mmCIF file of C-alpha atoms in Angstrom:
data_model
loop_
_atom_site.group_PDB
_atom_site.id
_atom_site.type_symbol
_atom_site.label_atom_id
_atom_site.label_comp_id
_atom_site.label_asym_id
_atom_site.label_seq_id
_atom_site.Cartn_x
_atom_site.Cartn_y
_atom_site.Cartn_z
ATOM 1 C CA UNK A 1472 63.732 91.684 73.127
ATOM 2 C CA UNK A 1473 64.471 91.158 69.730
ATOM 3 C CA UNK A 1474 67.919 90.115 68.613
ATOM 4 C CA UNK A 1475 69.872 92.467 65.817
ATOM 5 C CA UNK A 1476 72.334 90.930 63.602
ATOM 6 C CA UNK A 1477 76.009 91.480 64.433
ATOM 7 C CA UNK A 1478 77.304 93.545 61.136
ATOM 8 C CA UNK A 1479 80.375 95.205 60.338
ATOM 9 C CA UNK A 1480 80.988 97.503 63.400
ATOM 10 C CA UNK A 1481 81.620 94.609 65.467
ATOM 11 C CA UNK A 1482 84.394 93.724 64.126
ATOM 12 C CA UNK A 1483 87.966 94.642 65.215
ATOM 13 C CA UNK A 1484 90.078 97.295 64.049
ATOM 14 C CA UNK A 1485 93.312 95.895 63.448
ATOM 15 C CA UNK A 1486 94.844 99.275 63.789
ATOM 16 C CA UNK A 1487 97.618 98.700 66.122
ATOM 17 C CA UNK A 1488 98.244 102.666 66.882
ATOM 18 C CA UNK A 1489 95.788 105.112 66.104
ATOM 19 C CA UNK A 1490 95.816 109.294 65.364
ATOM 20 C CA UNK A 1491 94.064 109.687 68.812
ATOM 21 C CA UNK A 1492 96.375 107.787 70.076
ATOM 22 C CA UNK A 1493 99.885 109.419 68.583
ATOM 23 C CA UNK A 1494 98.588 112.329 69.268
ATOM 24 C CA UNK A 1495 97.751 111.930 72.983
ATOM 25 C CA UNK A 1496 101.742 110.298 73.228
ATOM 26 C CA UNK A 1497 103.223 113.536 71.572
ATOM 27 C CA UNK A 1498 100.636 115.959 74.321
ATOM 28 C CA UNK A 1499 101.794 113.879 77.431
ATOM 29 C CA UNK A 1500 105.262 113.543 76.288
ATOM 30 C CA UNK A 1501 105.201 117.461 75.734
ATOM 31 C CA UNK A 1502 104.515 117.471 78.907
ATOM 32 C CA UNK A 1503 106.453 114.996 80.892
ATOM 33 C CA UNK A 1504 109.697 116.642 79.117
ATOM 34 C CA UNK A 1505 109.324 119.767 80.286
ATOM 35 C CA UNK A 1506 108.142 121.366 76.813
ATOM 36 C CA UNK A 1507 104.760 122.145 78.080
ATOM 37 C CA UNK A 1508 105.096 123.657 81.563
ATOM 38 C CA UNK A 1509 102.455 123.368 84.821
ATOM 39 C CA UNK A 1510 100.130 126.651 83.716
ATOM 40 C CA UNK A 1511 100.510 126.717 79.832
ATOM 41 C CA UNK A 1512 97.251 127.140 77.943
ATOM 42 C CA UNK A 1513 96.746 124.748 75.438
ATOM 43 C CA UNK A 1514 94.859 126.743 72.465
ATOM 44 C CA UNK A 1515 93.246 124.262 70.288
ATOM 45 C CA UNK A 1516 93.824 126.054 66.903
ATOM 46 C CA UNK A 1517 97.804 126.086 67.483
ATOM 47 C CA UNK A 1518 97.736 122.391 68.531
ATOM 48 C CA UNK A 1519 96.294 121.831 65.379
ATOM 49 C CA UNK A 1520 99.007 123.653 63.509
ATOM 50 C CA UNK A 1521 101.965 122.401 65.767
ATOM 51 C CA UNK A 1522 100.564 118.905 65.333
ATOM 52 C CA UNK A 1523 99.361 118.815 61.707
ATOM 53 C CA UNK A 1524 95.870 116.960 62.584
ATOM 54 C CA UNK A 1525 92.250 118.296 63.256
ATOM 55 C CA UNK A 1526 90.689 120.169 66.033
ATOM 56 C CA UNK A 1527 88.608 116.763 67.316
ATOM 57 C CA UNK A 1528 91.694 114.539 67.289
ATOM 58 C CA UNK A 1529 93.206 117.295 69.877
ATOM 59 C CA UNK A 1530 89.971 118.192 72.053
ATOM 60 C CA UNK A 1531 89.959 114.281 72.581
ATOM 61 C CA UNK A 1532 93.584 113.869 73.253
ATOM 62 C CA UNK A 1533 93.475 116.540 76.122
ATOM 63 C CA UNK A 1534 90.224 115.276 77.652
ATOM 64 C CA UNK A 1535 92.295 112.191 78.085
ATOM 65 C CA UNK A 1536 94.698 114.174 79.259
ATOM 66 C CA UNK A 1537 92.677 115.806 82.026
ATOM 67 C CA UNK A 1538 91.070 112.096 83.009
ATOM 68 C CA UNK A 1539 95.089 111.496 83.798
ATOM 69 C CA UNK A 1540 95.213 114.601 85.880
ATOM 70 C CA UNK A 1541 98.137 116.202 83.678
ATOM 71 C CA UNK A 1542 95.489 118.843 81.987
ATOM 72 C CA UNK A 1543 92.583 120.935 83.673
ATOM 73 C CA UNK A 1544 89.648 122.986 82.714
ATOM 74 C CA UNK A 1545 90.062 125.466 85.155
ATOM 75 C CA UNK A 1546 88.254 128.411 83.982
ATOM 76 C CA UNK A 1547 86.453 130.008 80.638
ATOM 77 C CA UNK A 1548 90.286 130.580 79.247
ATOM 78 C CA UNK A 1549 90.223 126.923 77.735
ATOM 79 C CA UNK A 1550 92.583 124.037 78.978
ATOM 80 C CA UNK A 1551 95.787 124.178 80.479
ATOM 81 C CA UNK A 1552 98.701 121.871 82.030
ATOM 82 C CA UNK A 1553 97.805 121.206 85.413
ATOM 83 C CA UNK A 1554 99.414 122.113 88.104
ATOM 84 C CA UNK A 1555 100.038 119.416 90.376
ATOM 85 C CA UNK A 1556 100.256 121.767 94.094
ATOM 86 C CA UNK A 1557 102.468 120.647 96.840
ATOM 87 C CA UNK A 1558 99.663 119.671 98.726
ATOM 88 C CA UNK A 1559 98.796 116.617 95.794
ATOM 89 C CA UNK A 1560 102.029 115.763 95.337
ATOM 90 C CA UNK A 1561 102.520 115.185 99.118
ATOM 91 C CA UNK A 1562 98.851 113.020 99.004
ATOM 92 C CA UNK A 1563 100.791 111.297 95.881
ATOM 93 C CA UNK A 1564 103.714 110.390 97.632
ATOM 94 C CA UNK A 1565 101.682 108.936 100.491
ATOM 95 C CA UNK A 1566 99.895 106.756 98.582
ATOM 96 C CA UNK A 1567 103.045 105.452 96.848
ATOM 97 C CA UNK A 1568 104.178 104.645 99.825
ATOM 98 C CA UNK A 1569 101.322 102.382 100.992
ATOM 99 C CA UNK A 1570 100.839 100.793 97.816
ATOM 100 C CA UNK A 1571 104.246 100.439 96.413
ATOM 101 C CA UNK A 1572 105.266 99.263 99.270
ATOM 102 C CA UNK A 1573 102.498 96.536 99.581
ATOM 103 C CA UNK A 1574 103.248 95.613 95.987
ATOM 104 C CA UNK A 1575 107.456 94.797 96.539
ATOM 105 C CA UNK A 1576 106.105 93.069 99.574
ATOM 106 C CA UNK A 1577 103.952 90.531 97.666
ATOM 107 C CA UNK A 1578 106.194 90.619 95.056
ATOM 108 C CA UNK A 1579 108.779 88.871 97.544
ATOM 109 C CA UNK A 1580 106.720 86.336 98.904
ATOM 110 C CA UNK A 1581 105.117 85.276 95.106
ATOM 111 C CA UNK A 1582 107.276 86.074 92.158
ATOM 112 C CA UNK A 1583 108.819 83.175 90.198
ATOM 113 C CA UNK A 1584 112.438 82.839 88.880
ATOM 114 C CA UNK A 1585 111.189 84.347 85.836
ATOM 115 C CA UNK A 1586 109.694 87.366 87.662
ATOM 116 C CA UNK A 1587 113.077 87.913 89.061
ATOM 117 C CA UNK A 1588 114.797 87.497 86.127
ATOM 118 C CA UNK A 1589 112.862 90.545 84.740
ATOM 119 C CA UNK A 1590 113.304 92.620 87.225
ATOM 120 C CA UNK A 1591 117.109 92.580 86.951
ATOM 121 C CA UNK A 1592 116.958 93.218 83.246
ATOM 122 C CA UNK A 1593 114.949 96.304 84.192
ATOM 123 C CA UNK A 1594 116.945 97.621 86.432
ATOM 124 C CA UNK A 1595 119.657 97.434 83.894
ATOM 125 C CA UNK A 1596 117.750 99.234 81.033
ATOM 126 C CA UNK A 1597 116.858 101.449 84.178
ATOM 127 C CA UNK A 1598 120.885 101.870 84.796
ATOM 128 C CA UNK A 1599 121.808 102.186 81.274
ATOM 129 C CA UNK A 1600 119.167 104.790 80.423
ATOM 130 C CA UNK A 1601 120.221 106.748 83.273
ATOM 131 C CA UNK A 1602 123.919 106.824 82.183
ATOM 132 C CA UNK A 1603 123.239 107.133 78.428
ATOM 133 C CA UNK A 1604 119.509 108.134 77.336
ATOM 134 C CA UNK A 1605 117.140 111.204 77.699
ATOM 135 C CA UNK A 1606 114.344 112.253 79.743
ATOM 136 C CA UNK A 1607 111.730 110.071 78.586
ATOM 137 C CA UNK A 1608 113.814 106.895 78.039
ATOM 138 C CA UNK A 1609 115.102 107.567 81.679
ATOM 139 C CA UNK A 1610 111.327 107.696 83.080
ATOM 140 C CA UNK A 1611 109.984 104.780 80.361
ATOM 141 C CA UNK A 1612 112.462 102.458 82.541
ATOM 142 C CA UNK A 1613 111.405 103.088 85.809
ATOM 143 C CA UNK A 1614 107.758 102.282 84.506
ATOM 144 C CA UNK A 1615 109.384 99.036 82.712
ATOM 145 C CA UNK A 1616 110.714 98.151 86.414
ATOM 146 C CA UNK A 1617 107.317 98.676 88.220
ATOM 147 C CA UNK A 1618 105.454 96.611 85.476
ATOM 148 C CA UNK A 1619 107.367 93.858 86.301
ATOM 149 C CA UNK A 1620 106.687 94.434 90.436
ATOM 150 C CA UNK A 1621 102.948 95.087 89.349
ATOM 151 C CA UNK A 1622 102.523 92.281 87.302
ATOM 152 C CA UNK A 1623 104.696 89.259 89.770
ATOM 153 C CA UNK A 1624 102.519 90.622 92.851
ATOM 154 C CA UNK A 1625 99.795 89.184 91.959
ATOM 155 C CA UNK A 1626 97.376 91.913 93.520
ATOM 156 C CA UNK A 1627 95.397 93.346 90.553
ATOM 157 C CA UNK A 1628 93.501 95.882 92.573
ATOM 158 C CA UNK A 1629 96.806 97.487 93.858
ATOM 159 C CA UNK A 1630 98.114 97.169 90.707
ATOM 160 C CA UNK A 1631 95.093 99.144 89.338
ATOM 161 C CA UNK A 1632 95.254 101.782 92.100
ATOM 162 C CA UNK A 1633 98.903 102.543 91.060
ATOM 163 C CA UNK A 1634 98.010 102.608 86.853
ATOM 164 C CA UNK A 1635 94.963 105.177 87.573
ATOM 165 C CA UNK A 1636 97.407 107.470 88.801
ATOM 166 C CA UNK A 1637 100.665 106.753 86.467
ATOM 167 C CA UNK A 1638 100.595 109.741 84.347
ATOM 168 C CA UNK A 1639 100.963 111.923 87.789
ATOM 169 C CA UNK A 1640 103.169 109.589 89.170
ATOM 170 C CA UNK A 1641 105.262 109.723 85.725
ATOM 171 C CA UNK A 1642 105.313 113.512 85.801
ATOM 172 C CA UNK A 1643 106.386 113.945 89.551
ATOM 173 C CA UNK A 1644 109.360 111.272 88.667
ATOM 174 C CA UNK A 1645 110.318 113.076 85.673
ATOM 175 C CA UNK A 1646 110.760 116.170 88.238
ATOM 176 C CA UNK A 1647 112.222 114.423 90.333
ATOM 177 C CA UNK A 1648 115.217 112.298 87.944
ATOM 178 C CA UNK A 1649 115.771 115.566 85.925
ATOM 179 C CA UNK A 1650 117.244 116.618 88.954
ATOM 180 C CA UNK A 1651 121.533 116.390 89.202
ATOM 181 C CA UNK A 1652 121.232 114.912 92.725
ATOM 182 C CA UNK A 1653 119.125 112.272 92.057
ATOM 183 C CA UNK A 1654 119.865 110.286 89.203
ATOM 184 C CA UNK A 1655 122.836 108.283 90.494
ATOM 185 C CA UNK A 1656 120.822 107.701 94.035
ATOM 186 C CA UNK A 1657 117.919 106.645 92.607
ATOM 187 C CA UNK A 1658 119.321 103.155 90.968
ATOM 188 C CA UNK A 1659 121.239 102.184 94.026
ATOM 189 C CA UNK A 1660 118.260 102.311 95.651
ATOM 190 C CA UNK A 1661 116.129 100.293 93.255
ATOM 191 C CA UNK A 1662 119.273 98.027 93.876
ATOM 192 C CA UNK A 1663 118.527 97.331 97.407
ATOM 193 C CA UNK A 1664 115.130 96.590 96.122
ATOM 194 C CA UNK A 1665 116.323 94.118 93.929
ATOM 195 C CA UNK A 1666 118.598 92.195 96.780
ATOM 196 C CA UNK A 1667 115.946 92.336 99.516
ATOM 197 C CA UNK A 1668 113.469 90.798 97.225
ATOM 198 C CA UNK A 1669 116.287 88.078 95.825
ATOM 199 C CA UNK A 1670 116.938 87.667 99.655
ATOM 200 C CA UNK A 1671 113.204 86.838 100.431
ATOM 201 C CA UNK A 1672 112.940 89.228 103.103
ATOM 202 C CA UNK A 1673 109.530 90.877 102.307
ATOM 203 C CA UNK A 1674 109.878 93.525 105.542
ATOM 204 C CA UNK A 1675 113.632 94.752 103.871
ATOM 205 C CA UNK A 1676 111.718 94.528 100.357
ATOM 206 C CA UNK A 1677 108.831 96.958 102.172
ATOM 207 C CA UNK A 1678 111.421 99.597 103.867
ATOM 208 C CA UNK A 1679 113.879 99.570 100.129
ATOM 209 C CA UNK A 1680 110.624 100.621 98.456
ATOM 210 C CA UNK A 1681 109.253 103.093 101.127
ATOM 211 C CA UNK A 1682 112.976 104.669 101.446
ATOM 212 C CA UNK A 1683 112.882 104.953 97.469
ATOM 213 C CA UNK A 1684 109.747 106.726 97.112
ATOM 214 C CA UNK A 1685 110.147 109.167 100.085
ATOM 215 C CA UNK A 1686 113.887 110.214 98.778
ATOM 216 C CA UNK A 1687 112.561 110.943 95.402
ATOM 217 C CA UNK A 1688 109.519 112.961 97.187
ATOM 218 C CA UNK A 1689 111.746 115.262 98.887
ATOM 219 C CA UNK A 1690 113.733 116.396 95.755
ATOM 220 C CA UNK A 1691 110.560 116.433 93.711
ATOM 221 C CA UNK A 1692 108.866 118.818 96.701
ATOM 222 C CA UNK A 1693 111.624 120.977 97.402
ATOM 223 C CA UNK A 1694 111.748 121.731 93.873
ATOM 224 C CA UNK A 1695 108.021 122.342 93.436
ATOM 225 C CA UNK A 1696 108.226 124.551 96.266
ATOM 226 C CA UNK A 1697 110.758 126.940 94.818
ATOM 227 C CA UNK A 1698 108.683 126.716 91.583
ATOM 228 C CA UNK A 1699 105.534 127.567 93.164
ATOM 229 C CA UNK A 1700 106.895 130.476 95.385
ATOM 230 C CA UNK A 1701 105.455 128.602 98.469
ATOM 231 C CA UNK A 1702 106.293 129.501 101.955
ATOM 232 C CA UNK A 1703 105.217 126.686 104.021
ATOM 233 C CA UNK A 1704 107.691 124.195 104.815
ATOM 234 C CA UNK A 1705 107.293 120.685 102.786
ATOM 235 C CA UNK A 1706 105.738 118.606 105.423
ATOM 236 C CA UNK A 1707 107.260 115.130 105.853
ATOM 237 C CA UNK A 1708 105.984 112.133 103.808
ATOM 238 C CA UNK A 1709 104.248 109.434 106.038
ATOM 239 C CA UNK A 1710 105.903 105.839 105.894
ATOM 240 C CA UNK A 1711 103.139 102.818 106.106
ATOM 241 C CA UNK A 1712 104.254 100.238 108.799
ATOM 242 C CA UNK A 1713 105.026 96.775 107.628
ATOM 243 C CA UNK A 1714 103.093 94.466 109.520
ATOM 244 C CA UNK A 1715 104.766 90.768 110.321
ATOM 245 C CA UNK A 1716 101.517 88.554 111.294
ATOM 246 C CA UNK A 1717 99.160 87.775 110.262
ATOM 247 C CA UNK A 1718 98.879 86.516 106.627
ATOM 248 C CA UNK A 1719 95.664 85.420 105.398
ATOM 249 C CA UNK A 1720 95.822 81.671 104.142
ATOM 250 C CA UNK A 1721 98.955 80.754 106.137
#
C-alpha cells in the first residue's frame, strides 16, 4: 500500500464552536424549554427562516437530534419532537437507578479531596440556580453535579452508558424541575448525597441516589401521564440492591 502525503485537510480546525453546532444548541434547547413540544413537526424551510441559516445546517442538526432520541422520523410527514411514552421513561428511570446509583457508590469509595470539593460547589450553583435562574440554567447544574460524580468514579463505561442517554435524561429532568413540587425537594436530596458520600458510607451514598432519581420519576410520570391521556396506572420504578461483599481487588 502506497503511502499519500498528509496535506491540508489534516489539519485542525481551530474553530472552537461551529454553525452545526449553535444550531443543534438553539434545536435541543427549544426543546428542553418547553418551546418545541413532544409531537411538533419540525418543517425544514421554517427552521431555516426562524434560524437564519441553510437547509443542510438544520437537516444535520436534527439528525443529531434524533441519534439523542429527542427527534424522530416517524412517518412520510417529515421530523418531529419525540415523544418520550411512559413506557421509556419508566425503562429510563430504571436504568438511572442502576447506574447512578453504581456511579455515587464508586464515587464514595475513590474520589479525592478535590473531587469533593467540586461536588459541593455544584451543588451550590445547583442551589443558587434553583432559587434565582431559569429553566435551562436550573437543568445545566444538575448536569454540572453529575459530571463531577461521573468523572471522580472512575468507571468510564458507566459513565458512557449515562452520556449516551443525557439528552433524554436532560429532557425528563427538565419535566420533572419545572414542576412547583419539586424544585425545593430535589436539592435536599442531592444534599444527602453530598453527606453520605463526605461520610464514606458508599451503601447511604447508593440509597441518597436511588431515592433521588425515583422521587423525580414519579413527578416526571404522573405528569406525562396526564399529558398523554393515559389510563394505566404509572407502574412503580424498580430500586437496584446495593450489594456489601464482595469487591473485586480487596
Amino acid at each position: 500500500m502506497k503511502r499519500l502525503p498528509l496535506d491540508d485537510t489534516f489539519k485542525v480546525n481551530r474553530n472552537p464552536v461551529t454553525l452545526r453546532e449553535i444550531v443543534l444548541d438553539k434545536l435541543r434547547s427549544a426543546i428542553m424549554n418547553f418551546q418545541l413540544l413532544p409531537g411538533d413537526r419540525l418543517v425544514e424551510r421554517d427552521l431555516c427562516d426562524r434560524l437564519g441559516v441553510s437547509r443542510t445546517s438544520v437537516r444535520e442538526a436534527l439528525r443529531h437530534l434524533e441519534s439523542e432520541g429527542l427527534v424522530e422520523f416517524a412517518d412520510a410527514k417529515g421530523p418531529r419532537v419525540a415523544i418520550i411514552t411512559l413506557a421509556d421513561a419508566c425503562d429510563i428511570y430504571e436504568l438511572r437507578c442502576v447506574l447512578e446509583g453504581l456511579i455515587v457508590q464508586l464515587f464514595t469509595l475513590r474520589a479525592k479531596p478535590k473531587d469533593i470539593r467540586a461536588l459541593e460547589k455544584a451543588l451550590e450553583e445547583n442551589r443558587q440556580a434553583l432559587k434565582e435562574g431559569e429553566l435551562q440554567q436550573v437543568i445545566d447544574s444538575v448536569q454540572g453535579f453529575y459530571d463531577v460524580l461521573l468523572e471522580g468514579s472512575g468507571n468510564h463505561v458507566a459513565a458512557t452508558q449515562l452520556r449516551q442517554l443525557q439528552a433524554r435524561i436532560s429532557y425528563l429532568r427538565a419535566t420533572s424541575v419545572s414542576q412547583e413540587n419539586r424544585r425545593g425537594a430535589s436539592n435536599k436530596e442531592m444534599e444527602l448525597m453530598v453527606e453520605a458520600i463526605k461520610s464514606g458510607d458508599p451503601l447511604a451514598a447508593h440509597q441518597a441516589s436511588v431515592d433521588h432519581v425515583r422521587n423525580a420519576a414519579r413527578v416526571a410520570l404522573e405528569y406525562l401521564k396526564s399529558k398523554q391521556d393515559e389510563v394505566s396506572k404509572v407502574r412503580d420504578i424498580v430500586a437496584p440492591v446495593a450489594l456489601k461483599e464482595p469487591r473485586i481487588g480487596r
